[in-house]
Amino acid sequence: SSGINAEYGYRGCKNKGNNNETCVNWMRIPSGWEHDYGFDRSTAAQEGIGDHDYCRNPGPMPRLGPWCFSPSISHPHVLLKVYCGINEDNCNSKEGCAGYTVPEKRTKGGKV
């Protein structure tokens, strides 16, 4: 099983935080912030960072799951790091991506 490592390479299209926060386009993040949050613009493409607002998981270990920057409700010019609620059970989901269809609900062990 790819287990939790699959989250590191998340390439889905979810663009909301765990509490429905709005993600900001990665290209709008002020220069220098990557040092505070531990990701490197020189390897951004390999990390899935680009001209989009999708949750990604850049940075050094340990990684706690895909995240994005979201404007603070009280101070919209302040960007906060928010986690997107993506775990090993849903890390391969392409929810929000073009052509995505909602999968049938599957239950473990066949019981609801």
PDB file of C-alpha atoms in Angstrom:
ATOM      1  CA  SER A   1       0.000   0.000   0.000  1.00  0.00           C
ATOM      2  CA  SER A   2       1.212   3.502  -0.770  1.00  0.00           C
ATOM      3  CA  GLY A   3      -0.195   4.504   2.614  1.00  0.00           C
ATOM      4  CA  ILE A   4       0.295   7.990   3.878  1.00  0.00           C
ATOM      5  CA  ASN A   5       3.058   8.761   1.361  1.00  0.00           C
ATOM      6  CA  ALA A   6       0.436   9.090  -1.345  1.00  0.00           C
ATOM      7  CA  GLU A   7      -0.696  12.319   0.305  1.00  0.00           C
ATOM      8  CA  TYR A   8       2.676  13.910  -0.416  1.00  0.00           C
ATOM      9  CA  GLY A   9       2.052  13.585  -4.115  1.00  0.00           C
ATOM     10  CA  TYR A  10      -1.581  14.705  -4.033  1.00  0.00           C
ATOM     11  CA  ARG A  11      -2.495  16.128  -7.459  1.00  0.00           C
ATOM     12  CA  GLY A  12      -6.250  16.411  -7.104  1.00  0.00           C
ATOM     13  CA  CYS A  13      -8.285  19.568  -7.541  1.00  0.00           C
ATOM     14  CA  LYS A  14      -9.656  20.199  -4.077  1.00  0.00           C
ATOM     15  CA  ASN A  15      -9.312  23.929  -3.395  1.00  0.00           C
ATOM     16  CA  LYS A  16     -11.024  24.305  -0.038  1.00  0.00           C
ATOM     17  CA  GLY A  17      -9.661  23.931   3.476  1.00  0.00           C
ATOM     18  CA  ASN A  18     -11.039  21.430   5.948  1.00  0.00           C
ATOM     19  CA  ASN A  19     -13.506  24.067   7.177  1.00  0.00           C
ATOM     20  CA  ASN A  20     -14.412  25.214   3.657  1.00  0.00           C
ATOM     21  CA  GLU A  21     -11.796  27.994   3.597  1.00  0.00           C
ATOM     22  CA  THR A  22     -11.000  29.432   0.169  1.00  0.00           C
ATOM     23  CA  CYS A  23      -7.555  28.528  -1.148  1.00  0.00           C
ATOM     24  CA  VAL A  24      -5.437  31.243  -2.775  1.00  0.00           C
ATOM     25  CA  ASN A  25      -3.548  30.751  -6.048  1.00  0.00           C
ATOM     26  CA  TRP A  26       0.001  29.641  -5.185  1.00  0.00           C
ATOM     27  CA  MET A  27       1.401  32.274  -7.547  1.00  0.00           C
ATOM     28  CA  ARG A  28      -0.142  35.016  -5.368  1.00  0.00           C
ATOM     29  CA  ILE A  29       1.849  34.000  -2.303  1.00  0.00           C
ATOM     30  CA  PRO A  30       4.284  36.810  -1.394  1.00  0.00           C
ATOM     31  CA  SER A  31       7.907  36.048  -2.166  1.00  0.00           C
ATOM     32  CA  GLY A  32       9.772  34.898   0.910  1.00  0.00           C
ATOM     33  CA  TRP A  33       6.818  33.162   2.516  1.00  0.00           C
ATOM     34  CA  GLU A  34       8.020  29.811   1.285  1.00  0.00           C
ATOM     35  CA  HIS A  35      10.883  29.974   3.787  1.00  0.00           C
ATOM     36  CA  ASP A  36       8.438  30.340   6.671  1.00  0.00           C
ATOM     37  CA  TYR A  37       6.408  27.407   5.406  1.00  0.00           C
ATOM     38  CA  GLY A  38       9.307  25.259   4.269  1.00  0.00           C
ATOM     39  CA  PHE A  39       8.847  24.947   0.554  1.00  0.00           C
ATOM     40  CA  ASP A  40      11.242  25.868  -2.188  1.00  0.00           C
ATOM     41  CA  ARG A  41      10.140  27.716  -5.326  1.00  0.00           C
ATOM     42  CA  SER A  42      12.929  26.039  -7.287  1.00  0.00           C
ATOM     43  CA  THR A  43      11.275  22.646  -6.734  1.00  0.00           C
ATOM     44  CA  ALA A  44       7.725  23.983  -6.791  1.00  0.00           C
ATOM     45  CA  ALA A  45       6.749  22.249 -10.029  1.00  0.00           C
ATOM     46  CA  GLN A  46       7.874  18.878  -8.679  1.00  0.00           C
ATOM     47  CA  GLU A  47       5.755  19.567  -5.598  1.00  0.00           C
ATOM     48  CA  GLY A  48       2.714  20.257  -7.792  1.00  0.00           C
ATOM     49  CA  ILE A  49       2.793  23.993  -7.058  1.00  0.00           C
ATOM     50  CA  GLY A  50       1.791  26.185  -9.994  1.00  0.00           C
ATOM     51  CA  ASP A  51      -0.692  28.718 -11.307  1.00  0.00           C
ATOM     52  CA  HIS A  52      -3.679  27.222  -9.473  1.00  0.00           C
ATOM     53  CA  ASP A  53      -5.341  27.152  -6.057  1.00  0.00           C
ATOM     54  CA  TYR A  54      -5.381  23.386  -5.431  1.00  0.00           C
ATOM     55  CA  CYS A  55      -4.306  21.836  -2.137  1.00  0.00           C
ATOM     56  CA  ARG A  56      -0.765  20.514  -2.227  1.00  0.00           C
ATOM     57  CA  ASN A  57       1.749  19.188   0.282  1.00  0.00           C
ATOM     58  CA  PRO A  58       5.100  20.914  -0.235  1.00  0.00           C
ATOM     59  CA  GLY A  59       7.740  21.255   2.411  1.00  0.00           C
ATOM     60  CA  PRO A  60      10.047  19.228   4.596  1.00  0.00           C
ATOM     61  CA  MET A  61       9.095  16.168   6.604  1.00  0.00           C
ATOM     62  CA  PRO A  62       7.050  15.471   8.533  1.00  0.00           C
ATOM     63  CA  ARG A  63       4.242  16.479   6.248  1.00  0.00           C
ATOM     64  CA  LEU A  64       0.778  16.617   7.757  1.00  0.00           C
ATOM     65  CA  GLY A  65      -1.247  16.352   4.573  1.00  0.00           C
ATOM     66  CA  PRO A  66      -2.154  18.640   1.677  1.00  0.00           C
ATOM     67  CA  TRP A  67      -2.792  22.282   2.546  1.00  0.00           C
ATOM     68  CA  CYS A  68      -3.161  25.709   0.993  1.00  0.00           C
ATOM     69  CA  PHE A  69      -3.015  29.362   1.942  1.00  0.00           C
ATOM     70  CA  SER A  70      -6.330  31.005   2.764  1.00  0.00           C
ATOM     71  CA  PRO A  71      -7.180  34.623   3.628  1.00  0.00           C
ATOM     72  CA  SER A  72      -7.869  35.218   7.305  1.00  0.00           C
ATOM     73  CA  ILE A  73     -11.545  36.050   7.905  1.00  0.00           C
ATOM     74  CA  SER A  74     -10.684  38.919  10.253  1.00  0.00           C
ATOM     75  CA  HIS A  75      -7.661  40.209   8.254  1.00  0.00           C
ATOM     76  CA  PRO A  76      -8.133  39.284   4.557  1.00  0.00           C
ATOM     77  CA  HIS A  77      -4.649  40.515   3.633  1.00  0.00           C
ATOM     78  CA  VAL A  78      -3.186  37.922   6.029  1.00  0.00           C
ATOM     79  CA  LEU A  79      -2.795  34.439   4.573  1.00  0.00           C
ATOM     80  CA  LEU A  80      -3.061  31.396   6.814  1.00  0.00           C
ATOM     81  CA  LYS A  81      -1.923  27.833   6.210  1.00  0.00           C
ATOM     82  CA  VAL A  82      -5.002  25.587   6.265  1.00  0.00           C
ATOM     83  CA  TYR A  83      -5.176  21.828   5.886  1.00  0.00           C
ATOM     84  CA  CYS A  84      -7.546  20.369   3.330  1.00  0.00           C
ATOM     85  CA  GLY A  85      -8.756  17.225   5.062  1.00  0.00           C
ATOM     86  CA  ILE A  86      -7.079  14.932   2.555  1.00  0.00           C
ATOM     87  CA  ASN A  87      -5.898  11.662   4.064  1.00  0.00           C
ATOM     88  CA  GLU A  88      -4.808   8.299   2.740  1.00  0.00           C
ATOM     89  CA  ASP A  89      -8.434   7.274   2.172  1.00  0.00           C
ATOM     90  CA  ASN A  90      -9.159  10.119  -0.233  1.00  0.00           C
ATOM     91  CA  CYS A  91      -5.722  11.189  -1.457  1.00  0.00           C
ATOM     92  CA  ASN A  92      -6.273   9.784  -4.948  1.00  0.00           C
ATOM     93  CA  SER A  93      -9.582  11.579  -5.391  1.00  0.00           C
ATOM     94  CA  LYS A  94      -9.759  13.886  -8.390  1.00  0.00           C
ATOM     95  CA  GLU A  95     -12.783  15.678  -6.930  1.00  0.00           C
ATOM     96  CA  GLY A  96     -13.155  19.067  -8.592  1.00  0.00           C
ATOM     97  CA  CYS A  97     -11.021  18.060 -11.572  1.00  0.00           C
ATOM     98  CA  ALA A  98     -12.433  18.181 -15.100  1.00  0.00           C
ATOM     99  CA  GLY A  99     -14.202  14.938 -15.910  1.00  0.00           C
ATOM    100  CA  TYR A 100     -14.489  13.882 -12.274  1.00  0.00           C
ATOM    101  CA  THR A 101     -17.498  11.764 -11.413  1.00  0.00           C
ATOM    102  CA  VAL A 102     -18.587  11.033  -7.873  1.00  0.00           C
ATOM    103  CA  PRO A 103     -17.581   7.442  -7.044  1.00  0.00           C
ATOM    104  CA  GLU A 104     -20.105   5.013  -5.646  1.00  0.00           C
ATOM    105  CA  LYS A 105     -19.990   4.785  -1.865  1.00  0.00           C
ATOM    106  CA  ARG A 106     -18.012   1.748  -0.829  1.00  0.00           C
ATOM    107  CA  THR A 107     -18.096   0.424   2.694  1.00  0.00           C
ATOM    108  CA  LYS A 108     -15.366  -1.592   4.350  1.00  0.00           C
ATOM    109  CA  GLY A 109     -16.488  -5.157   4.996  1.00  0.00           C
ATOM    110  CA  GLY A 110     -19.700  -4.612   3.056  1.00  0.00           C
ATOM    111  CA  LYS A 111     -21.588  -3.243   6.067  1.00  0.00           C
ATOM    112  CA  VAL A 112     -23.064   0.241   6.215  1.00  0.00           C
TER     113      VAL A 112
END
